[in-house]
mmCIF file of C-alpha atoms and ligand atoms in Angstrom:
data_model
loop_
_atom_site.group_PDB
_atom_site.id
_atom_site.type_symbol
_atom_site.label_atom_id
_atom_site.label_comp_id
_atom_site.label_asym_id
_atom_site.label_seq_id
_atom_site.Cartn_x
_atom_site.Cartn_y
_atom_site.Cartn_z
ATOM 1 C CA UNK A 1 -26.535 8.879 -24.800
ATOM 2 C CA UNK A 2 -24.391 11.905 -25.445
ATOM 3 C CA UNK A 3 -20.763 12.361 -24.109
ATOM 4 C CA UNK A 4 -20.526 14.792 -21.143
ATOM 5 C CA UNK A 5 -17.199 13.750 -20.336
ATOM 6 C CA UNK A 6 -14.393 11.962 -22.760
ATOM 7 C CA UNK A 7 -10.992 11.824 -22.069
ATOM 8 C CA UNK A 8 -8.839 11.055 -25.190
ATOM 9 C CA UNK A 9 -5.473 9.494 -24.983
ATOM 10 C CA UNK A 10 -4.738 11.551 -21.772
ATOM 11 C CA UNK A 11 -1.162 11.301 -20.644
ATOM 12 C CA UNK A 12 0.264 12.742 -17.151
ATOM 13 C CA UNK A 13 3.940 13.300 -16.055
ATOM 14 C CA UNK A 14 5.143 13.871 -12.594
ATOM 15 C CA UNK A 15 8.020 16.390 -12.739
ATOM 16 C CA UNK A 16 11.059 14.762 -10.763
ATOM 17 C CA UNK A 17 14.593 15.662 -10.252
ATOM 18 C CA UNK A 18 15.088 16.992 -13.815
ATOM 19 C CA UNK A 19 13.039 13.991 -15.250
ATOM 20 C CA UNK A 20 9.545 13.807 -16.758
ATOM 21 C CA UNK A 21 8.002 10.353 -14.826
ATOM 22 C CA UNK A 22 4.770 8.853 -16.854
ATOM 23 C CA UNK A 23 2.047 8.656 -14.163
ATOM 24 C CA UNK A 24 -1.250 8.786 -16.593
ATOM 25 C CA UNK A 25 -0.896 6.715 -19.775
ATOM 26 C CA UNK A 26 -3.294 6.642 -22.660
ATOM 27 C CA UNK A 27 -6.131 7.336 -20.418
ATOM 28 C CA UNK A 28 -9.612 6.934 -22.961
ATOM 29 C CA UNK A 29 -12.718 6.754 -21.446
ATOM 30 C CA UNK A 30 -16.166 8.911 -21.916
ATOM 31 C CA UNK A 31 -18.745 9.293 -19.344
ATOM 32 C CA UNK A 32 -22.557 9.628 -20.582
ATOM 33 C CA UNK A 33 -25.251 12.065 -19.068
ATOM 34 C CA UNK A 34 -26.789 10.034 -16.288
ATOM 35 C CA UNK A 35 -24.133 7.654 -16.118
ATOM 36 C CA UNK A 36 -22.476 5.723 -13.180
ATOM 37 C CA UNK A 37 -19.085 4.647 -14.461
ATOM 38 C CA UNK A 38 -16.981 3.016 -11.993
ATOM 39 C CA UNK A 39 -13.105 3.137 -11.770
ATOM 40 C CA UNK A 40 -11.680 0.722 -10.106
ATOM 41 C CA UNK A 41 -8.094 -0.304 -8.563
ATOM 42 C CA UNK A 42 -5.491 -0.872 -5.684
ATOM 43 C CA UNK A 43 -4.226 2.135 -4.195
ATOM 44 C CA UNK A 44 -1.429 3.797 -5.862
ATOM 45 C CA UNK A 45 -3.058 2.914 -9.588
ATOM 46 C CA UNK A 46 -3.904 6.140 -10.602
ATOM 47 C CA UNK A 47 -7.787 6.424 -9.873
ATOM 48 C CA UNK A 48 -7.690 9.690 -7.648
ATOM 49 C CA UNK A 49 -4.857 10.879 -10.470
ATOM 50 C CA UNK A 50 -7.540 10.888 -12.541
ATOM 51 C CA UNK A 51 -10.191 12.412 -11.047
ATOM 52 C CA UNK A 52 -8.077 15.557 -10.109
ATOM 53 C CA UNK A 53 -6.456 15.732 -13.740
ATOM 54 C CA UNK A 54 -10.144 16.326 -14.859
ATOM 55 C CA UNK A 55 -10.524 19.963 -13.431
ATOM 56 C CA UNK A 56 -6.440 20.415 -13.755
ATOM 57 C CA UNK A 57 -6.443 19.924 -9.584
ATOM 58 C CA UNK A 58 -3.307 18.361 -10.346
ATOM 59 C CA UNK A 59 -0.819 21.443 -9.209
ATOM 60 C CA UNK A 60 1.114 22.257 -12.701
ATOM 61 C CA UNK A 61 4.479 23.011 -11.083
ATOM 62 C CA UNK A 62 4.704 18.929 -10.489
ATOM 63 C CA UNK A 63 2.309 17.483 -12.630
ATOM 64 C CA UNK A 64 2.890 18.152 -16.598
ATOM 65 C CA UNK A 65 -0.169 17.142 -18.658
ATOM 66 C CA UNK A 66 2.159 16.136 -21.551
ATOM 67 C CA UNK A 67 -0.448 14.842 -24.549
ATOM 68 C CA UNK A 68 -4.303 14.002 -24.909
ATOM 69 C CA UNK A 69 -7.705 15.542 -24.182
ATOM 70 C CA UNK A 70 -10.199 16.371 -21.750
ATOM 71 C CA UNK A 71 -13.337 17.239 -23.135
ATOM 72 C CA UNK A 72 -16.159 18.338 -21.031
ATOM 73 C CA UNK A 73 -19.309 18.765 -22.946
ATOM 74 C CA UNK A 74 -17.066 18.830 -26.360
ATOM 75 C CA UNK A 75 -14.337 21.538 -24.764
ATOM 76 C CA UNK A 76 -10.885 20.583 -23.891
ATOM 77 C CA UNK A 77 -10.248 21.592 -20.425
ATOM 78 C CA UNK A 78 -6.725 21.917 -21.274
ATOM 79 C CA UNK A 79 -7.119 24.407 -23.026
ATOM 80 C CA UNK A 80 -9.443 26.667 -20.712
ATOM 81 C CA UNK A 81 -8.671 30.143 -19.033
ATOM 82 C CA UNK A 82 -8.457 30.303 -14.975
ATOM 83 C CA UNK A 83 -12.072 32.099 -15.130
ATOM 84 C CA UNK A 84 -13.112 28.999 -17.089
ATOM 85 C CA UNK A 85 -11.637 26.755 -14.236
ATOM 86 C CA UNK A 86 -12.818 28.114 -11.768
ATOM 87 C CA UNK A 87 -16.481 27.860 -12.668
ATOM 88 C CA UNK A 88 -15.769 24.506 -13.677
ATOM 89 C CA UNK A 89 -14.487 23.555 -10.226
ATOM 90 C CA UNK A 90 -17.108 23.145 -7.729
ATOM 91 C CA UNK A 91 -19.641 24.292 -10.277
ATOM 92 C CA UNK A 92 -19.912 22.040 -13.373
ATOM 93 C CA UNK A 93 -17.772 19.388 -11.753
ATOM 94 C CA UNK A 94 -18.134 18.717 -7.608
ATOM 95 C CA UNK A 95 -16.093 16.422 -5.888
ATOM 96 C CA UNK A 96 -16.704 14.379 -2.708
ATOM 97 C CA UNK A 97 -13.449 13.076 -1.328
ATOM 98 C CA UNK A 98 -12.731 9.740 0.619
ATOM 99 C CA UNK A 99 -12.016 11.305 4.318
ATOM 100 C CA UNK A 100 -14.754 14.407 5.456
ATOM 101 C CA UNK A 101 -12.645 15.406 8.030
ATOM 102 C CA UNK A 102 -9.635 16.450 6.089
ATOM 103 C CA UNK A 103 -11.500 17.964 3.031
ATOM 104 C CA UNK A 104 -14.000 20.639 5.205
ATOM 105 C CA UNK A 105 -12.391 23.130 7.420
ATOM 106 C CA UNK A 106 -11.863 22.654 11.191
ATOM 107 C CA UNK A 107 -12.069 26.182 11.521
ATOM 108 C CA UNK A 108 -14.756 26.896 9.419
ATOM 109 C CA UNK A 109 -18.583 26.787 10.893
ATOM 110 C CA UNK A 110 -20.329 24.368 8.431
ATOM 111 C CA UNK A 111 -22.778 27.240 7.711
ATOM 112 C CA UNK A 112 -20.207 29.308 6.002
ATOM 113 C CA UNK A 113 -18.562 26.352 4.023
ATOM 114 C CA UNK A 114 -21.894 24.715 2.733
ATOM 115 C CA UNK A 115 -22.881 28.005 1.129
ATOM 116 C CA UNK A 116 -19.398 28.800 -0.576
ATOM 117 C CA UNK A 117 -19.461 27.438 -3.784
ATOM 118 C CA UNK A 118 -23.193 28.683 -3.962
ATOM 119 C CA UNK A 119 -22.363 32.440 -3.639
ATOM 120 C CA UNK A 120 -18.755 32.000 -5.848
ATOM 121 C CA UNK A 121 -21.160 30.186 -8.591
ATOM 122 C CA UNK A 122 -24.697 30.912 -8.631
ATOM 123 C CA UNK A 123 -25.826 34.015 -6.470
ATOM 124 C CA UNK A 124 -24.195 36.005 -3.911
ATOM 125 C CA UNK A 125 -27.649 36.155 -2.038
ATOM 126 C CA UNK A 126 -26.447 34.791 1.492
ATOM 127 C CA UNK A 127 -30.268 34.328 2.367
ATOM 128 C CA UNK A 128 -30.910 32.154 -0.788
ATOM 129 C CA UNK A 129 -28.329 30.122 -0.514
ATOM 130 C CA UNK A 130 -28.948 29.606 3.284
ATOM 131 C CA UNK A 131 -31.953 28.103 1.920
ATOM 132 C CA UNK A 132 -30.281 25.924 -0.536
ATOM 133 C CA UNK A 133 -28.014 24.739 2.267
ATOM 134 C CA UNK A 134 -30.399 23.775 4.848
ATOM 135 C CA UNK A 135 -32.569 21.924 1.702
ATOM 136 C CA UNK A 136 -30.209 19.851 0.933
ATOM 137 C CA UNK A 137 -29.045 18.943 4.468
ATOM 138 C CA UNK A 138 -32.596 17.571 5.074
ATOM 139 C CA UNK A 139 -32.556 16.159 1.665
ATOM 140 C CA UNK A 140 -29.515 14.142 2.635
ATOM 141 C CA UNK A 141 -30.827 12.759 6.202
ATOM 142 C CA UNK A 142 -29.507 15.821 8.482
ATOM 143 C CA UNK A 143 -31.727 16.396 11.690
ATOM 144 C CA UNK A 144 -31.145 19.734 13.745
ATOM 145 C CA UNK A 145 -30.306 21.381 10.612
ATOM 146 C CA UNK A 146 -30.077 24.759 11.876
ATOM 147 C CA UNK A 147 -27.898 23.635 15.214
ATOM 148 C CA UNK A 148 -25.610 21.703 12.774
ATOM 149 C CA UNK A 149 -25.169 25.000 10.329
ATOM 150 C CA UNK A 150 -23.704 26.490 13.432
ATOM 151 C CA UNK A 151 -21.450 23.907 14.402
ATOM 152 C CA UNK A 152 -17.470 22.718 13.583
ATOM 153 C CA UNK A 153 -16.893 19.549 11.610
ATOM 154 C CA UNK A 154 -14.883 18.489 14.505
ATOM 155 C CA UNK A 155 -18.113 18.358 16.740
ATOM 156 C CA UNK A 156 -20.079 15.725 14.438
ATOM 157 C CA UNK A 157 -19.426 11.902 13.244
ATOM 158 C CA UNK A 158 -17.843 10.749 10.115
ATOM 159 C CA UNK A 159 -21.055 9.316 8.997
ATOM 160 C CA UNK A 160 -23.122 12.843 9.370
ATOM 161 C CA UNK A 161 -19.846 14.722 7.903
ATOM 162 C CA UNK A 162 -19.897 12.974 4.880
ATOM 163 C CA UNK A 163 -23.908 13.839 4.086
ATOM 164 C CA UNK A 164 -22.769 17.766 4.840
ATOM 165 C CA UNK A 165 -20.271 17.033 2.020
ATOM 166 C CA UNK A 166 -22.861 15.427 -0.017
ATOM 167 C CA UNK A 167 -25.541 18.189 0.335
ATOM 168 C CA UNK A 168 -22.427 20.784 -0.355
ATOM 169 C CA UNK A 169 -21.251 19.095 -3.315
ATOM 170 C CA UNK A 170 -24.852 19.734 -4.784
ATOM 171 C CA UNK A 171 -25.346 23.029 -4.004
ATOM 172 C CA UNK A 172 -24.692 24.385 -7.620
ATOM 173 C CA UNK A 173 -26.642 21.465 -9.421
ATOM 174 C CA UNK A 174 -23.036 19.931 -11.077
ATOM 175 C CA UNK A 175 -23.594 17.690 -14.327
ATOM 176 C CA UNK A 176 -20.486 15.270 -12.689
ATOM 177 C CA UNK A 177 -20.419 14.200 -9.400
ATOM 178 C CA UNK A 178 -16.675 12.620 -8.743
ATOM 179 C CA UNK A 179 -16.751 10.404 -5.755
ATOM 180 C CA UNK A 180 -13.442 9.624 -4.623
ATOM 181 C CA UNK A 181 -14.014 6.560 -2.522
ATOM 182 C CA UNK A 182 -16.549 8.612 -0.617
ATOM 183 C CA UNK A 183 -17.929 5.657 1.970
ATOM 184 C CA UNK A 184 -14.278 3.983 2.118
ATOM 185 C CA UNK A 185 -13.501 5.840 5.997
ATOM 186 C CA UNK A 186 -16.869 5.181 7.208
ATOM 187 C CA UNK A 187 -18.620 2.086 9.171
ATOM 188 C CA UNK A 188 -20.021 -0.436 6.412
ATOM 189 C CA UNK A 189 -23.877 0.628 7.642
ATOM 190 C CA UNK A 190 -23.018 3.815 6.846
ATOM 191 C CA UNK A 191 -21.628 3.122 3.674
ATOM 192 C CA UNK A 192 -24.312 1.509 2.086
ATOM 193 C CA UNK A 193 -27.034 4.403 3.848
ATOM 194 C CA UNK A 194 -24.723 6.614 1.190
ATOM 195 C CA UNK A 195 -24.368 4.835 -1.671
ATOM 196 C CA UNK A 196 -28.383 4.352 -1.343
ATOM 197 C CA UNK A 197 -28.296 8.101 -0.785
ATOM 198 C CA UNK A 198 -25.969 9.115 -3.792
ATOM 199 C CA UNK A 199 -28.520 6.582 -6.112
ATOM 200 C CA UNK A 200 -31.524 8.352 -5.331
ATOM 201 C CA UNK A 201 -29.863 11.960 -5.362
ATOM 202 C CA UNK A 202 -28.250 11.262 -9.170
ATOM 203 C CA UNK A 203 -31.774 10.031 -10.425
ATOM 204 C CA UNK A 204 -33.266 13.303 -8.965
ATOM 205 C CA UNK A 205 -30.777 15.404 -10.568
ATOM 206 C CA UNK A 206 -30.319 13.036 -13.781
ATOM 207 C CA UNK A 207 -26.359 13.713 -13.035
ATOM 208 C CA UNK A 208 -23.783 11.895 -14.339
ATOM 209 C CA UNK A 209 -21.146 10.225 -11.401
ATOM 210 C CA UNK A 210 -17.603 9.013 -11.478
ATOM 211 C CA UNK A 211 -17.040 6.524 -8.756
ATOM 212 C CA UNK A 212 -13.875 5.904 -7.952
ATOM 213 C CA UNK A 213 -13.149 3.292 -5.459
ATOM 214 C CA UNK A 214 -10.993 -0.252 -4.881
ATOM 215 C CA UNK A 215 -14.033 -2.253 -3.777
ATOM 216 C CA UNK A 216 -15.179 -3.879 -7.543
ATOM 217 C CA UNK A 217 -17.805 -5.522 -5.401
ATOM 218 C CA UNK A 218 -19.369 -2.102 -4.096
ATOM 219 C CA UNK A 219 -19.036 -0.287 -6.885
ATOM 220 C CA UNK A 220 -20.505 -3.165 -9.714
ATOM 221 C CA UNK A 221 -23.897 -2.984 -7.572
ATOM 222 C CA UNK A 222 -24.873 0.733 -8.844
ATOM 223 C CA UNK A 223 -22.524 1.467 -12.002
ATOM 224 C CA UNK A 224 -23.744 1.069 -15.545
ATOM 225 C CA UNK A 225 -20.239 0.609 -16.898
ATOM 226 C CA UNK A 226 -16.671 0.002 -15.127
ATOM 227 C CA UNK A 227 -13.094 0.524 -15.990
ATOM 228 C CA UNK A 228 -9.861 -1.189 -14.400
ATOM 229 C CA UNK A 229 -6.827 0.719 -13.656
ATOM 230 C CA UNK A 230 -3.307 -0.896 -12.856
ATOM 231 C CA UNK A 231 -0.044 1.024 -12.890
ATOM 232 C CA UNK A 232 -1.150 4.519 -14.436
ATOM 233 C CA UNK A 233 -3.274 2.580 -17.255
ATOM 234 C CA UNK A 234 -6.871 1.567 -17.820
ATOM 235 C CA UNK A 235 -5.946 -2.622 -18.596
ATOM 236 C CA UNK A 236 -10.095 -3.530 -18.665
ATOM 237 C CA UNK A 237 -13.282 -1.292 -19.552
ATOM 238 C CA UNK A 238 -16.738 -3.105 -20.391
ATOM 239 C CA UNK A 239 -20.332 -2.892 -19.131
ATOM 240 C CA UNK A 240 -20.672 -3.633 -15.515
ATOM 241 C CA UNK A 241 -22.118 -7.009 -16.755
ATOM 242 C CA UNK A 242 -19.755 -8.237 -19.235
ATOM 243 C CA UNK A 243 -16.783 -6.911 -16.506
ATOM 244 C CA UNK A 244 -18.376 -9.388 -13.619
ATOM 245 C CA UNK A 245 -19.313 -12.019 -15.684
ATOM 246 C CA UNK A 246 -16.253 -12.927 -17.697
ATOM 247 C CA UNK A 247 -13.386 -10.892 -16.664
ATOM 248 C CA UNK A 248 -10.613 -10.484 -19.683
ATOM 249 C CA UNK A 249 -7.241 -9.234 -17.721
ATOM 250 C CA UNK A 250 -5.876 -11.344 -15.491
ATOM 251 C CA UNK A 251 -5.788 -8.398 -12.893
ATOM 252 C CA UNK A 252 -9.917 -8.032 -13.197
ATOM 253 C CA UNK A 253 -9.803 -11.549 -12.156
ATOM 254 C CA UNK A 254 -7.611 -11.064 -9.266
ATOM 255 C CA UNK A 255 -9.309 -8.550 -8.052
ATOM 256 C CA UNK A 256 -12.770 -10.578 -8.598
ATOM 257 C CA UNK A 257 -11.413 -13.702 -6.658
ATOM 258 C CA UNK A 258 -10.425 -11.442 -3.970
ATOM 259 C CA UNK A 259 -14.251 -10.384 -2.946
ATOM 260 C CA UNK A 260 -16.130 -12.380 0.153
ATOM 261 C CA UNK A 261 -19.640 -14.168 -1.709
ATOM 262 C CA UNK A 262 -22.104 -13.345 1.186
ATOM 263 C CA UNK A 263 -23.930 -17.173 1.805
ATOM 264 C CA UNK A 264 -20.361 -19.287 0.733
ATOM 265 C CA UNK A 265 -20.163 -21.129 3.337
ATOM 266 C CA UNK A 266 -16.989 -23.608 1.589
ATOM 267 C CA UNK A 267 -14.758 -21.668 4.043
ATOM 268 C CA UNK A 268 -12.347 -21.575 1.144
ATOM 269 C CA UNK A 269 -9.508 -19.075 1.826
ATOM 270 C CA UNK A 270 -9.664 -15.897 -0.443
ATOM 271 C CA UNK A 271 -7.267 -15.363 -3.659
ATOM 272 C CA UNK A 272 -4.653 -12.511 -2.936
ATOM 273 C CA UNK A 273 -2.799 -10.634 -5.353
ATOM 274 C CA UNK A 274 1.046 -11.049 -4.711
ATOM 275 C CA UNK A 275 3.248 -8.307 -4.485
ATOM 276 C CA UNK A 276 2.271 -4.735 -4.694
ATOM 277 C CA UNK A 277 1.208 -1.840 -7.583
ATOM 278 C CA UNK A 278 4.936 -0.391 -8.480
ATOM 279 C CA UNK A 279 5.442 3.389 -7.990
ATOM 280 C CA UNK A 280 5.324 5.197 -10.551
ATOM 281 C CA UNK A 281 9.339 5.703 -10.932
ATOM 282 C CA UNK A 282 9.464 1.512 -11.210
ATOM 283 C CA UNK A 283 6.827 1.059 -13.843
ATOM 284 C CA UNK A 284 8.553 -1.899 -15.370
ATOM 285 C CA UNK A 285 9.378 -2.058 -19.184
ATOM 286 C CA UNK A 286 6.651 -4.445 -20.656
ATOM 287 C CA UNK A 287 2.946 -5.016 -18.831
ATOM 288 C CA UNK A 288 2.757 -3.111 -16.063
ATOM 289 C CA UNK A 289 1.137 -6.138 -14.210
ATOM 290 C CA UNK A 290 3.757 -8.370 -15.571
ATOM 291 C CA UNK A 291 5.928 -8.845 -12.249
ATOM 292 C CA UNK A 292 2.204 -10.064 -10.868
ATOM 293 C CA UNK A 293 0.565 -12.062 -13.114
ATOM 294 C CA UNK A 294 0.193 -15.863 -13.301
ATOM 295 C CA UNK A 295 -0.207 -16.299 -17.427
ATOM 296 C CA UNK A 296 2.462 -13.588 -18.117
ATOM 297 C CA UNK A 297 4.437 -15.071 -21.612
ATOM 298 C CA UNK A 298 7.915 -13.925 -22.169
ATOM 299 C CA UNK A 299 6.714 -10.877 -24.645
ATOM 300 C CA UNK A 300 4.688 -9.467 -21.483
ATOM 301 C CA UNK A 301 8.255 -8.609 -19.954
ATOM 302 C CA UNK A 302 9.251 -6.410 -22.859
ATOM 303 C CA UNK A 303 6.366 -5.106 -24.924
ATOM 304 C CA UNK A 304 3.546 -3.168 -23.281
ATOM 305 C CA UNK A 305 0.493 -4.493 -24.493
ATOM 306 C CA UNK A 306 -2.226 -2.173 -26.588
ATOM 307 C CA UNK A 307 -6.188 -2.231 -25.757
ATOM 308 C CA UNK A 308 -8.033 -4.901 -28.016
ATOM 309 C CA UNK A 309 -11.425 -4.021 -28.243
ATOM 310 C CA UNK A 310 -14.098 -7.206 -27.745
ATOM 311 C CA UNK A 311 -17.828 -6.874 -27.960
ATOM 312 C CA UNK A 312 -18.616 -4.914 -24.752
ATOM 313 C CA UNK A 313 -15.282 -5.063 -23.110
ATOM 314 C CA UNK A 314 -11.763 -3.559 -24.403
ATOM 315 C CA UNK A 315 -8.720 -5.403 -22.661
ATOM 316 C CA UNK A 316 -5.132 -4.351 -22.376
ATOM 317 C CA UNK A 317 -3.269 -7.811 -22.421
ATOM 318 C CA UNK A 318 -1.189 -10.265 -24.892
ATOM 319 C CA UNK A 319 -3.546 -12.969 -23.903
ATOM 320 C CA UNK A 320 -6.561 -11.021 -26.610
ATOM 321 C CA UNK A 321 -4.079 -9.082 -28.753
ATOM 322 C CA UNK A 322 -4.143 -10.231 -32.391
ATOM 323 C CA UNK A 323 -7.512 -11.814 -32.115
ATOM 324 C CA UNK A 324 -9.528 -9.006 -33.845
ATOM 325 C CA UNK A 325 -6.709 -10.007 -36.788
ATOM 326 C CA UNK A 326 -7.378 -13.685 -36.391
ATOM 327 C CA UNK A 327 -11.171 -12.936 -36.250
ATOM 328 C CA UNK A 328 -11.537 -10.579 -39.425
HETATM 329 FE FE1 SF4 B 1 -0.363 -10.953 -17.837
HETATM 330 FE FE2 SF4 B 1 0.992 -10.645 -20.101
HETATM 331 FE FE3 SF4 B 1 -1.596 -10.072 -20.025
HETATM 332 FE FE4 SF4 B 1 0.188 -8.532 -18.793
HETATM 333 S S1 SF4 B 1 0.006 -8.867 -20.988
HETATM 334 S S2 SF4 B 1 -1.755 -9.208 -17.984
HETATM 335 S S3 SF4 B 1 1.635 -10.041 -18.042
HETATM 336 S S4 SF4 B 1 -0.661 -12.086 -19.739
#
């Protein structure tokens, strides 16, 4: 499969009081055509970061991107012109964030925000993309589509705002779908009516999606491949498979032992991760997960560990480094 997305050793610093503050470390990951790959985490571990580094959302006056590469279909973003942006934005790339309420506009009929990115990318034909719109809105489950093309977001459920956003994020046929925890707000029915929804939509369009989100149960269900984020860094990537089956990094685990099995009925408690994911002005010197983690050695307090690649997993941890040495 080719690359439509690869980041490359993609670094991010938050601009601070005179100081430079890591967020984004050594970010490397690629993304296929027709891919679902998964990025998972606790809050505050750089997932939605990510995501908005990928079409420079990140606003530049705070956010320095300070080494790496973002290639989209072999051409690093960081080095494209505003015009270039802009059609990468909502065109190339759509988004669908976590909360529908905050990202449409209260003041905005849904009418005149469904057809926006159509007339700033594609046509400025009002009746065409009118067309488009309504479509899509049937094509994502919306009944009464031309009463709801007249209404406010603030007269309709979570549940039905968050298929608008779905139908608007398709309206220019993007290659990458980002889904920023997109069914996280909403009731668990509803959730899993979208995910269903999002399945069938990519195979359709034979797009590619990024699906950010802290449930590793959700998200191993539809993804072909998944990577683990803790502190600003990716510490596991792998094939959904290998990921689930036998977790390398002690945090995969945690997180793994913290998901409900639907039928156990041994009414043994779930694991929970101690502590919380530092901010980013406390990364501690050494593993990030160090503070954390129940087999950290005394190295994992000073040293930050490097990615050791296995056969379909790469790990960031002490616990594999050296092997591929002791192996060759
Ligand atoms: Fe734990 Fe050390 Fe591995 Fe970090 S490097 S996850 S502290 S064992």
């Amino acid at each position: 499969m080719t690359d439509l997305l690869r980041l490359e050793n993609l670094s991010v610093h938050l601009l601070a009081n005179h100081s430079s503050i890591p967020v984004l470390q050594d970010i490397n990951f690629s993304v296929a055509e027709g891919e679902i790959l998964a990025v998972v985490g606790e809050s505050g571990c750089g997932k939605s970061l990510t995501s908005l580094a990928l079409t420079r959302l990140l606003p530049e006056k705070v956010f320095s991107y300070h080494s790496g590469k973002i290639l989209f279909q072999n051409k690093n973003v960081l080095e494209f012109s505003e015009t270039e942006l802009y059609s990468l934005r909502g065109g190339e790339i759509a988004y669908i964030f976590q909360d529908p309420f905050t990202s449409l506009n209260p003041i905005k009929k849904i009418k005149d925000q469904i057809i926006e990115p159509y007339i700033i990318h594609i046509s400025q034909n009002k009746k065409e993309a009118i067309e488009k719109a309504e479509f899509l809105l049937g094509k994502v489950g919306i009944t009464d589509i031309k009463d709801r093309m007249e209404a406010y977001p603030g007269q309709m459920s979570g549940g039905i705002l968050q298929r608008i956003s779905i139908a608007m994020s398709l309206m220019c046929n993007p290659k990458l779908l980002v889904a920023d925890e997109p069914t996280s707000a909403l009731d668990v029915t509803i959730q899993s009516q979208l995910v269903d929804l999002l399945m069938e939509i990519r195979k359709e369009n034979k797009m590619s999606i990024l699906f950010i989100s802290h449930d590793i149960g959700l998200v191993s269900s539809i993804s072909d491949r998944i990577i683990i984020m803790y502190a600003g860094q990716i510490v596991e990537s792998g094939t959904v498979d290998s990921v689930m089956d036998a977790p390398l990094h002690p945090y995969t685990t945690a997180l793994l032992g913290a998901i409900p099995t639907i039928g156990d009925l041994s009414h043994k408690r779930l694991d929970s991760i101690p502590g919380i994911v530092p901010a980013p002005i406390d990364f501690p010197k050494g593993c990030h997960f160090h503070a954390r983690c129940t087999k950290a050695l005394d190295i994992c307090k000073t040293k930050n560990p490097n990615m050791t690649d296995r056969e379909a997993q790469s790990v960031r941890c002490f616990l594999y480094e050296g092997e591929q040495t002791k192996n060759a």
